[in-house]
mmCIF file of C-alpha atoms in Angstrom:
data_model
loop_
_atom_site.group_PDB
_atom_site.id
_atom_site.type_symbol
_atom_site.label_atom_id
_atom_site.label_comp_id
_atom_site.label_asym_id
_atom_site.label_seq_id
_atom_site.Cartn_x
_atom_site.Cartn_y
_atom_site.Cartn_z
ATOM 1 C CA MET A 1 237.092 301.703 172.891
ATOM 2 C CA ILE A 2 240.735 302.618 172.208
ATOM 3 C CA GLY A 3 240.545 306.020 174.980
ATOM 4 C CA ARG A 4 243.387 309.612 174.335
ATOM 5 C CA ARG A 5 244.692 308.607 176.808
ATOM 6 C CA GLU A 6 246.447 305.650 176.346
ATOM 7 C CA PHE A 7 247.617 305.407 172.889
ATOM 8 C CA LEU A 8 249.116 308.415 174.047
ATOM 9 C CA ALA A 9 250.899 307.363 176.774
ATOM 10 C CA GLY A 10 252.298 304.915 175.026
ATOM 11 C CA LEU A 11 253.923 306.852 173.234
ATOM 12 C CA ALA A 12 255.023 309.483 175.201
ATOM 13 C CA GLY A 13 256.568 306.960 177.681
ATOM 14 C CA ALA A 14 260.075 307.930 179.380
ATOM 15 C CA ALA A 15 262.351 307.575 176.359
ATOM 16 C CA GLY A 16 260.327 310.699 175.029
ATOM 17 C CA TRP A 17 258.719 312.275 172.114
ATOM 18 C CA ALA A 18 261.268 310.179 169.596
ATOM 19 C CA SER A 19 261.099 307.045 170.370
ATOM 20 C CA GLY A 20 257.170 307.524 171.016
ATOM 21 C CA LEU A 21 257.155 307.933 167.613
ATOM 22 C CA ALA A 22 259.860 305.564 166.488
ATOM 23 C CA GLY A 23 257.636 302.814 167.859
ATOM 24 C CA ALA A 24 254.846 304.319 166.046
ATOM 25 C CA ALA A 25 255.339 302.785 162.534
ATOM 26 C CA VAL A 26 252.197 302.204 160.558
ATOM 27 C CA GLU A 27 252.060 300.959 156.854
ATOM 28 C CA VAL A 28 253.429 303.108 154.229
ATOM 29 C CA THR A 29 251.059 304.821 151.431
ATOM 30 C CA ARG A 30 253.822 304.200 148.705
ATOM 31 C CA ARG A 31 256.956 303.841 148.701
ATOM 32 C CA ASN A 32 259.287 305.424 146.726
ATOM 33 C CA ASP A 33 261.445 303.013 143.325
ATOM 34 C CA ALA A 34 264.980 303.545 145.303
ATOM 35 C CA GLY A 35 263.428 302.198 148.698
ATOM 36 C CA LYS A 36 264.403 305.401 151.118
ATOM 37 C CA GLY A 37 261.643 305.709 152.425
ATOM 38 C CA PRO A 38 258.239 307.678 152.396
ATOM 39 C CA ARG A 39 257.538 310.050 150.159
ATOM 40 C CA ARG A 40 258.103 313.929 150.125
ATOM 41 C CA GLY A 41 255.604 315.285 147.624
ATOM 42 C CA VAL A 42 253.954 318.490 146.884
ATOM 43 C CA SER A 43 250.859 320.874 146.026
ATOM 44 C CA LEU A 44 251.010 322.591 142.525
ATOM 45 C CA ALA A 45 248.289 325.390 144.494
ATOM 46 C CA GLY A 46 246.625 327.757 141.230
ATOM 47 C CA ALA A 47 243.086 325.653 140.581
ATOM 48 C CA GLU A 48 241.615 326.583 143.691
ATOM 49 C CA PHE A 49 242.346 331.009 143.196
ATOM 50 C CA GLY A 50 240.261 333.497 142.329
ATOM 51 C CA THR A 51 237.506 332.572 145.132
ATOM 52 C CA GLY A 52 236.379 336.416 145.609
ATOM 53 C CA ALA A 53 233.280 337.869 146.492
ATOM 54 C CA SER A 54 231.751 337.109 143.329
ATOM 55 C CA PHE A 55 232.919 333.678 142.883
ATOM 56 C CA CYS A 56 230.201 330.500 142.905
ATOM 57 C CA ASN A 57 229.044 328.096 140.753
ATOM 58 C CA GLU A 58 227.224 330.212 138.260
ATOM 59 C CA ASP A 59 230.847 332.368 138.715
ATOM 60 C CA PRO A 60 233.707 330.527 138.351
ATOM 61 C CA GLY A 61 236.652 332.784 137.433
ATOM 62 C CA LYS A 62 238.222 332.427 134.260
ATOM 63 C CA PHE A 63 240.848 330.347 133.463
ATOM 64 C CA GLY A 64 244.205 331.735 132.919
ATOM 65 C CA LYS A 65 243.098 335.571 134.060
ATOM 66 C CA ASP A 66 241.481 334.484 137.689
ATOM 67 C CA TYR A 67 243.143 330.266 138.060
ATOM 68 C CA THR A 68 245.323 328.004 136.176
ATOM 69 C CA TYR A 69 246.541 325.033 136.362
ATOM 70 C CA ASN A 70 250.451 324.209 136.135
ATOM 71 C CA SER A 71 253.402 324.230 133.319
ATOM 72 C CA GLU A 72 254.894 321.220 131.991
ATOM 73 C CA ARG A 73 257.804 322.702 133.160
ATOM 74 C CA THR A 74 256.671 323.443 137.138
ATOM 75 C CA VAL A 75 255.861 319.472 136.457
ATOM 76 C CA ALA A 76 258.958 318.720 135.502
ATOM 77 C CA TYR A 77 261.087 320.591 138.030
ATOM 78 C CA PHE A 78 259.651 318.608 141.203
ATOM 79 C CA ALA A 79 259.657 315.414 139.299
ATOM 80 C CA ASP A 80 263.264 315.876 138.071
ATOM 81 C CA LEU A 81 264.287 316.069 142.133
ATOM 82 C CA GLY A 82 262.358 313.661 142.838
ATOM 83 C CA ILE A 83 259.187 315.603 144.662
ATOM 84 C CA THR A 84 256.561 313.715 144.183
ATOM 85 C CA PRO A 85 253.248 312.729 144.214
ATOM 86 C CA LEU A 86 251.551 315.509 143.464
ATOM 87 C CA ARG A 87 248.704 317.600 144.954
ATOM 88 C CA VAL A 88 247.235 319.347 142.680
ATOM 89 C CA PRO A 89 243.990 321.048 144.502
ATOM 90 C CA PHE A 90 241.129 322.169 142.382
ATOM 91 C CA ARG A 91 237.454 323.574 143.186
ATOM 92 C CA TRP A 92 234.080 321.589 142.820
ATOM 93 C CA GLU A 93 232.517 324.465 141.878
ATOM 94 C CA ARG A 94 234.344 324.962 138.810
ATOM 95 C CA ILE A 95 234.676 321.266 137.670
ATOM 96 C CA GLN A 96 231.095 320.118 138.447
ATOM 97 C CA PRO A 97 229.154 323.884 137.862
ATOM 98 C CA ARG A 98 225.824 322.344 138.748
ATOM 99 C CA LEU A 99 224.805 320.309 141.462
ATOM 100 C CA GLY A 100 223.962 316.272 140.587
ATOM 101 C CA GLU A 101 225.379 316.818 137.121
ATOM 102 C CA ALA A 102 227.710 316.379 134.493
ATOM 103 C CA LEU A 103 231.547 317.064 135.379
ATOM 104 C CA ASP A 104 232.204 320.471 132.938
ATOM 105 C CA GLY A 105 234.365 318.808 130.423
ATOM 106 C CA ALA A 106 236.572 321.849 129.579
ATOM 107 C CA GLU A 107 237.049 322.150 133.144
ATOM 108 C CA LEU A 108 237.502 318.370 133.125
ATOM 109 C CA GLY A 109 240.145 318.841 130.374
ATOM 110 C CA ARG A 110 242.307 320.667 131.857
ATOM 111 C CA LEU A 111 242.593 318.130 135.186
ATOM 112 C CA GLY A 112 243.853 316.057 132.915
ATOM 113 C CA GLN A 113 246.249 317.976 131.366
ATOM 114 C CA VAL A 114 248.101 318.265 134.748
ATOM 115 C CA VAL A 115 247.929 314.810 134.977
ATOM 116 C CA GLY A 116 249.660 313.344 131.879
ATOM 117 C CA ARG A 117 252.392 315.958 132.575
ATOM 118 C CA ALA A 118 253.366 314.028 135.892
ATOM 119 C CA LYS A 119 252.309 311.251 133.778
ATOM 120 C CA THR A 120 255.211 312.091 131.454
ATOM 121 C CA HIS A 121 258.211 312.719 134.387
ATOM 122 C CA GLY A 122 257.290 309.645 135.679
ATOM 123 C CA ALA A 123 255.731 311.061 138.861
ATOM 124 C CA THR A 124 251.391 310.301 139.550
ATOM 125 C CA VAL A 125 248.974 313.151 140.999
ATOM 126 C CA ILE A 126 246.554 313.385 144.175
ATOM 127 C CA LEU A 127 242.919 315.417 143.221
ATOM 128 C CA ASP A 128 242.083 317.383 145.702
ATOM 129 C CA VAL A 129 238.619 318.876 145.631
ATOM 130 C CA HIS A 130 239.867 322.632 148.694
ATOM 131 C CA ASN A 131 236.109 322.971 149.409
ATOM 132 C CA PHE A 132 236.918 323.200 153.353
ATOM 133 C CA GLY A 133 233.729 321.027 153.617
ATOM 134 C CA ARG A 134 231.503 323.719 151.151
ATOM 135 C CA TYR A 135 229.834 324.930 147.977
ATOM 136 C CA ARG A 136 229.618 328.312 146.999
ATOM 137 C CA LEU A 137 226.624 329.054 144.621
ATOM 138 C CA ARG A 138 223.579 331.209 144.221
ATOM 139 C CA ARG A 139 220.470 331.402 145.885
ATOM 140 C CA GLY A 140 216.971 333.746 145.734
ATOM 141 C CA GLY A 141 219.889 336.378 144.151
ATOM 142 C CA LYS A 142 222.959 336.150 147.327
ATOM 143 C CA ILE A 143 225.795 333.675 146.398
ATOM 144 C CA VAL A 144 225.254 331.103 149.520
ATOM 145 C CA GLU A 145 228.816 329.338 151.045
ATOM 146 C CA ALA A 146 227.003 326.044 151.781
ATOM 147 C CA VAL A 147 228.170 323.717 154.395
ATOM 148 C CA ILE A 148 227.205 320.221 152.442
ATOM 149 C CA ASP A 149 224.291 318.465 154.622
ATOM 150 C CA GLY A 150 224.156 322.077 156.024
ATOM 151 C CA LYS A 151 221.432 324.043 155.953
ATOM 152 C CA VAL A 152 220.256 327.283 154.338
ATOM 153 C CA GLY A 153 217.058 328.651 155.090
ATOM 154 C CA ASP A 154 215.084 325.775 155.173
ATOM 155 C CA GLU A 155 216.762 323.926 152.800
ATOM 156 C CA VAL A 156 220.009 321.654 152.637
ATOM 157 C CA PRO A 157 221.087 323.271 149.048
ATOM 158 C CA VAL A 158 224.632 320.372 148.547
ATOM 159 C CA THR A 159 224.035 317.282 150.440
ATOM 160 C CA ARG A 160 226.526 314.190 150.598
ATOM 161 C CA ASP A 161 224.403 312.750 147.777
ATOM 162 C CA HIS A 162 225.359 316.213 145.919
ATOM 163 C CA PHE A 163 229.340 315.215 146.889
ATOM 164 C CA ALA A 164 229.589 311.477 146.766
ATOM 165 C CA ASP A 165 227.914 312.255 143.076
ATOM 166 C CA LEU A 166 231.492 314.563 142.286
ATOM 167 C CA TRP A 167 233.525 311.575 143.438
ATOM 168 C CA ARG A 168 231.268 308.960 141.480
ATOM 169 C CA ARG A 169 231.940 310.577 138.142
ATOM 170 C CA LEU A 170 236.208 311.779 139.003
ATOM 171 C CA SER A 171 235.714 308.485 139.786
ATOM 172 C CA ALA A 172 235.376 307.446 135.856
ATOM 173 C CA ALA A 173 236.871 309.853 134.308
ATOM 174 C CA PHE A 174 240.324 308.996 136.260
ATOM 175 C CA ARG A 175 240.596 304.980 138.057
ATOM 176 C CA ASP A 176 241.537 303.826 134.150
ATOM 177 C CA GLU A 177 244.313 306.347 134.475
ATOM 178 C CA PRO A 178 247.861 304.899 136.770
ATOM 179 C CA ALA A 179 249.185 308.700 137.081
ATOM 180 C CA VAL A 180 245.707 309.598 139.062
ATOM 181 C CA GLU A 181 247.450 307.427 142.371
ATOM 182 C CA ALA A 182 244.539 308.508 145.184
ATOM 183 C CA TYR A 183 241.400 310.981 145.854
ATOM 184 C CA ALA A 184 241.756 312.511 149.518
ATOM 185 C CA LEU A 185 238.239 313.808 149.130
ATOM 186 C CA MET A 186 237.874 317.217 150.649
ATOM 187 C CA ASN A 187 240.719 319.953 151.995
ATOM 188 C CA GLU A 188 239.882 320.905 155.572
ATOM 189 C CA PRO A 189 236.531 320.738 156.341
ATOM 190 C CA HIS A 190 235.447 322.354 159.784
ATOM 191 C CA ASP A 191 232.747 324.215 161.456
ATOM 192 C CA MET A 192 230.995 321.757 159.767
ATOM 193 C CA GLY A 193 227.713 322.841 162.725
ATOM 194 C CA ARG A 194 225.576 320.087 162.854
ATOM 195 C CA SER A 195 227.285 317.970 159.444
ATOM 196 C CA ASP A 196 227.749 314.800 159.849
ATOM 197 C CA TRP A 197 231.210 314.821 158.336
ATOM 198 C CA LYS A 198 232.274 310.615 158.864
ATOM 199 C CA ALA A 199 228.740 310.262 156.958
ATOM 200 C CA ILE A 200 229.684 312.910 154.640
ATOM 201 C CA SER A 201 232.774 310.950 154.061
ATOM 202 C CA ARG A 202 231.963 307.399 154.086
ATOM 203 C CA ALA A 203 228.967 308.148 151.420
ATOM 204 C CA ALA A 204 231.988 309.590 148.945
ATOM 205 C CA VAL A 205 233.946 306.258 149.425
ATOM 206 C CA ALA A 206 231.166 304.234 148.284
ATOM 207 C CA ALA A 207 230.210 305.970 145.661
ATOM 208 C CA VAL A 208 233.738 305.326 144.579
ATOM 209 C CA ARG A 209 233.989 301.650 144.824
ATOM 210 C CA ALA A 210 230.858 301.552 144.140
ATOM 211 C CA GLU A 211 232.596 302.437 140.560
ATOM 212 C CA GLY A 212 234.773 299.499 141.048
ATOM 213 C CA ASP A 213 237.257 301.444 141.795
ATOM 214 C CA GLN A 214 240.402 300.746 143.883
ATOM 215 C CA LYS A 215 242.044 303.582 144.019
ATOM 216 C CA LEU A 216 243.702 305.167 147.410
ATOM 217 C CA VAL A 217 240.932 306.984 148.730
ATOM 218 C CA VAL A 218 242.590 309.655 151.183
ATOM 219 C CA VAL A 219 239.831 310.989 154.253
ATOM 220 C CA PRO A 220 240.406 314.081 156.260
ATOM 221 C CA GLY A 221 239.472 314.666 159.887
ATOM 222 C CA GLU A 222 237.533 317.772 160.879
ATOM 223 C CA SER A 223 238.507 321.053 161.658
ATOM 224 C CA TRP A 224 240.792 321.803 159.215
ATOM 225 C CA SER A 225 242.471 318.998 159.672
ATOM 226 C CA ASN A 226 245.009 319.378 162.511
ATOM 227 C CA SER A 227 247.319 317.027 163.471
ATOM 228 C CA ASP A 228 247.433 318.210 166.776
ATOM 229 C CA LYS A 229 243.546 318.381 167.508
ATOM 230 C CA PHE A 230 243.247 314.744 165.800
ATOM 231 C CA VAL A 231 242.241 312.372 169.212
ATOM 232 C CA ARG A 232 240.181 315.190 170.292
ATOM 233 C CA VAL A 233 238.339 316.337 167.191
ATOM 234 C CA ASN A 234 237.211 312.861 165.234
ATOM 235 C CA GLY A 235 237.529 310.598 168.266
ATOM 236 C CA PRO A 236 239.515 307.478 168.897
ATOM 237 C CA THR A 237 238.259 305.513 165.907
ATOM 238 C CA PRO A 238 238.752 305.611 162.460
ATOM 239 C CA TRP A 239 235.657 306.099 160.880
ATOM 240 C CA VAL A 240 234.882 304.454 156.941
ATOM 241 C CA GLU A 241 235.207 300.899 156.442
ATOM 242 C CA ASP A 242 236.273 299.507 153.044
ATOM 243 C CA PRO A 243 236.874 296.300 152.360
ATOM 244 C CA SER A 244 239.976 297.261 149.593
ATOM 245 C CA GLY A 245 241.564 298.702 152.676
ATOM 246 C CA ARG A 246 242.586 301.030 150.337
ATOM 247 C CA VAL A 247 241.855 304.200 153.002
ATOM 248 C CA ALA A 248 244.406 306.562 154.402
ATOM 249 C CA TYR A 249 243.614 309.395 157.194
ATOM 250 C CA GLU A 250 244.492 312.887 155.616
ATOM 251 C CA ALA A 251 246.147 315.431 159.518
ATOM 252 C CA HIS A 252 248.472 318.698 158.331
ATOM 253 C CA CYS A 253 251.145 320.307 160.062
ATOM 254 C CA TYR A 254 252.183 323.332 160.672
ATOM 255 C CA PHE A 255 254.541 325.049 163.279
ATOM 256 C CA ASP A 256 253.255 328.193 163.902
ATOM 257 C CA ALA A 257 251.875 328.684 167.367
ATOM 258 C CA ASP A 258 247.977 329.362 166.152
ATOM 259 C CA PHE A 259 249.017 326.297 163.598
ATOM 260 C CA SER A 260 247.016 328.390 160.387
ATOM 261 C CA GLY A 261 250.708 328.188 158.448
ATOM 262 C CA GLN A 262 250.404 331.722 158.566
ATOM 263 C CA TYR A 263 253.770 332.338 160.654
ATOM 264 C CA LYS A 264 252.301 335.782 161.672
ATOM 265 C CA HIS A 265 255.328 336.323 164.525
ATOM 266 C CA SER A 266 259.061 335.712 164.169
ATOM 267 C CA TYR A 267 261.284 332.742 164.826
ATOM 268 C CA ASP A 268 262.619 335.013 167.119
ATOM 269 C CA GLU A 269 259.105 335.568 168.781
ATOM 270 C CA GLU A 270 257.750 331.867 168.139
ATOM 271 C CA LEU A 271 261.950 330.887 169.870
ATOM 272 C CA ALA A 272 260.844 333.377 172.996
ATOM 273 C CA LYS A 273 257.540 331.865 173.757
ATOM 274 C CA ASP A 274 258.614 327.963 173.459
ATOM 275 C CA LYS A 275 262.279 327.280 174.293
ATOM 276 C CA ASP A 276 261.791 323.738 172.907
ATOM 277 C CA LEU A 277 260.002 324.900 168.930
ATOM 278 C CA ASP A 278 262.910 322.817 167.443
ATOM 279 C CA ARG A 279 260.853 320.024 168.217
ATOM 280 C CA ARG A 280 257.098 322.398 167.886
ATOM 281 C CA GLY A 281 256.568 320.162 164.439
ATOM 282 C CA VAL A 282 257.788 316.787 166.192
ATOM 283 C CA ARG A 283 255.284 317.508 169.735
ATOM 284 C CA ARG A 284 252.370 318.228 167.200
ATOM 285 C CA LEU A 285 252.934 315.094 165.795
ATOM 286 C CA VAL A 286 252.391 312.642 167.994
ATOM 287 C CA GLU A 287 248.341 312.680 168.489
ATOM 288 C CA PHE A 288 247.633 311.583 165.506
ATOM 289 C CA ALA A 289 250.842 309.161 164.603
ATOM 290 C CA GLY A 290 249.914 308.080 167.516
ATOM 291 C CA TRP A 291 246.281 307.513 166.021
ATOM 292 C CA CYS A 292 247.000 306.047 163.324
ATOM 293 C CA ALA A 293 249.574 303.273 164.394
ATOM 294 C CA VAL A 294 247.222 302.313 167.375
ATOM 295 C CA ASN A 295 243.946 301.958 164.322
ATOM 296 C CA GLY A 296 246.486 299.486 162.922
ATOM 297 C CA VAL A 297 245.411 302.727 159.609
ATOM 298 C CA SER A 298 247.718 304.650 157.428
ATOM 299 C CA GLY A 299 248.397 307.810 157.742
ATOM 300 C CA PHE A 300 248.499 310.767 155.065
ATOM 301 C CA LEU A 301 250.730 314.407 156.290
ATOM 302 C CA GLY A 302 248.460 316.915 153.654
ATOM 303 C CA GLU A 303 250.037 319.615 154.120
ATOM 304 C CA PHE A 304 253.359 321.294 156.258
ATOM 305 C CA GLY A 305 255.808 324.030 155.367
ATOM 306 C CA VAL A 306 257.301 326.906 157.073
ATOM 307 C CA PRO A 307 258.907 330.218 156.233
ATOM 308 C CA GLY A 308 261.558 330.347 153.378
ATOM 309 C CA ASN A 309 263.374 334.107 155.025
ATOM 310 C CA ASP A 310 264.999 332.545 157.564
ATOM 311 C CA PRO A 311 267.389 329.403 158.098
ATOM 312 C CA ARG A 312 266.537 329.011 161.396
ATOM 313 C CA TRP A 313 262.830 327.668 160.512
ATOM 314 C CA LEU A 314 264.675 324.741 158.810
ATOM 315 C CA ARG A 315 265.601 323.617 162.741
ATOM 316 C CA VAL A 316 262.196 322.499 162.937
ATOM 317 C CA LEU A 317 261.451 321.081 159.485
ATOM 318 C CA GLY A 318 264.275 319.114 159.749
ATOM 319 C CA PRO A 319 263.207 316.858 163.045
ATOM 320 C CA PHE A 320 259.407 316.737 161.924
ATOM 321 C CA LEU A 321 260.680 315.454 158.598
ATOM 322 C CA ASP A 322 262.888 312.846 159.946
ATOM 323 C CA ALA A 323 259.330 311.784 162.534
ATOM 324 C CA LEU A 324 257.960 310.922 159.512
ATOM 325 C CA ASP A 325 260.571 309.013 158.218
ATOM 326 C CA ARG A 326 260.338 306.900 161.043
ATOM 327 C CA ILE A 327 256.639 306.134 160.663
ATOM 328 C CA GLY A 328 256.397 305.851 157.200
ATOM 329 C CA MET A 329 254.279 308.178 156.218
ATOM 330 C CA ASP A 330 254.015 310.027 153.214
ATOM 331 C CA SER A 331 253.705 313.563 152.528
ATOM 332 C CA CYS A 332 252.680 317.203 150.600
ATOM 333 C CA TYR A 333 254.641 320.195 151.443
ATOM 334 C CA TRP A 334 252.486 322.983 150.700
ATOM 335 C CA ALA A 335 252.968 325.125 148.166
ATOM 336 C CA ALA A 336 254.212 325.717 144.670
ATOM 337 C CA GLY A 337 253.198 326.836 141.385
ATOM 338 C CA ASP A 338 253.407 329.161 138.776
ATOM 339 C CA TRP A 339 251.204 331.383 140.740
ATOM 340 C CA TRP A 340 251.984 330.652 143.922
ATOM 341 C CA PRO A 341 253.941 335.096 144.959
ATOM 342 C CA LYS A 342 256.865 334.004 145.135
ATOM 343 C CA SER A 343 257.052 336.352 147.938
ATOM 344 C CA ASP A 344 254.867 334.255 150.333
ATOM 345 C CA LEU A 345 257.170 332.646 152.535
ATOM 346 C CA LEU A 346 256.440 328.825 151.850
ATOM 347 C CA SER A 347 257.057 328.797 148.598
ATOM 348 C CA ILE A 348 259.139 326.418 147.530
ATOM 349 C CA GLN A 349 257.943 327.928 143.998
ATOM 350 C CA PRO A 350 261.841 328.339 142.170
ATOM 351 C CA ARG A 351 263.010 332.067 140.917
ATOM 352 C CA ASP A 352 265.257 333.386 139.169
ATOM 353 C CA ASP A 353 263.224 331.612 135.720
ATOM 354 C CA PHE A 354 263.767 327.799 137.429
ATOM 355 C CA ARG A 355 267.445 328.399 138.085
ATOM 356 C CA ARG A 356 267.441 328.932 141.791
ATOM 357 C CA PRO A 357 265.629 326.676 143.967
ATOM 358 C CA ALA A 358 263.822 327.848 147.214
ATOM 359 C CA PRO A 359 265.574 326.891 150.561
ATOM 360 C CA GLN A 360 263.002 324.672 151.377
ATOM 361 C CA VAL A 361 263.314 322.007 148.655
ATOM 362 C CA GLU A 362 266.381 321.358 149.633
ATOM 363 C CA ALA A 363 265.289 319.721 153.276
ATOM 364 C CA ILE A 364 262.608 318.407 151.637
ATOM 365 C CA ARG A 365 264.073 316.702 148.230
ATOM 366 C CA ARG A 366 265.931 312.951 148.627
ATOM 367 C CA ARG A 367 268.773 312.907 146.580
ATOM 368 C CA GLY A 368 269.453 310.127 144.178
ATOM 369 C CA ALA A 369 265.388 309.985 144.380
ATOM 370 C CA ARG A 370 263.503 309.305 141.367
ATOM 371 C CA PRO A 371 259.281 308.609 142.094
ATOM 372 C CA SER A 372 257.698 306.230 141.926
ATOM 373 C CA SER A 373 255.976 305.207 138.593
#
């Protein structure tokens, strides 16, 4: 068995972090047609909004009031910039309000409409169940946030079989749609207790393959999919055996001190505690990149982002994107969206009625690149 120390030693040799990353080339999940390296996409937030205290499968909120799917104008904006794939987060409770039963027709139609908009503009979509390893439901008159395979009292109300059933039904709906390029099983599973995320994700992959579906399946790591702790949390070896070879493992990477992406401290405050702040993103990528390289598996960097209110954060973003280019790994920025608040420092939703791009956009986009079809 390969240990964490052995492969990190190979990456972080005398030539330094950048050289180690350059030697950690892994298979590109999917390159853009311009041949200019791995793609940089964006998450289009909105369908995972509106999950307050009363939110559950019986009260999933009202479309257009509590949550939304993004407009054709937003889809077209990022597609025209070549910022693709479009990662589309949505909630399990809305798409399948009754566990083990049919998907909600109206919600499925809304999701399909976004996919259609992407297809019209030459972009592709990654479907992302944005539930953190949980499902909110009403039990005994109370709202319970149940971990998959976790006990609530003496019962296990949400099981891996329920999760596999969800993906079986989503696969049946989208397996013949070329604009859907991948299925991201679950956003940031964390604090799963005694539940076995590896077994849960294996069951979901098996359910997709049982449908005859060969699309790429994106499997996240546990503990918020943290790239810097990927081996320590998930172990030294992959856990999904897929004869098709169409599995990629997902990690997320933010550059603030607590890894949260909330950026509670300014650039100056962060720099005072870390004089090598501009290389922090690269350092945090090494463990995940090394894990993919040593195991010969594809990786996907599903979330990253920096504040747009201080251009010095772009000095952290730049080397990080260069490192992703060197290892050939696709990624998606977090986030944009019609309802994503312009006050959010990470948002790259265009301002002033689409006339003014967010400052991070120029660093992310590839000039002249068009998305894969």
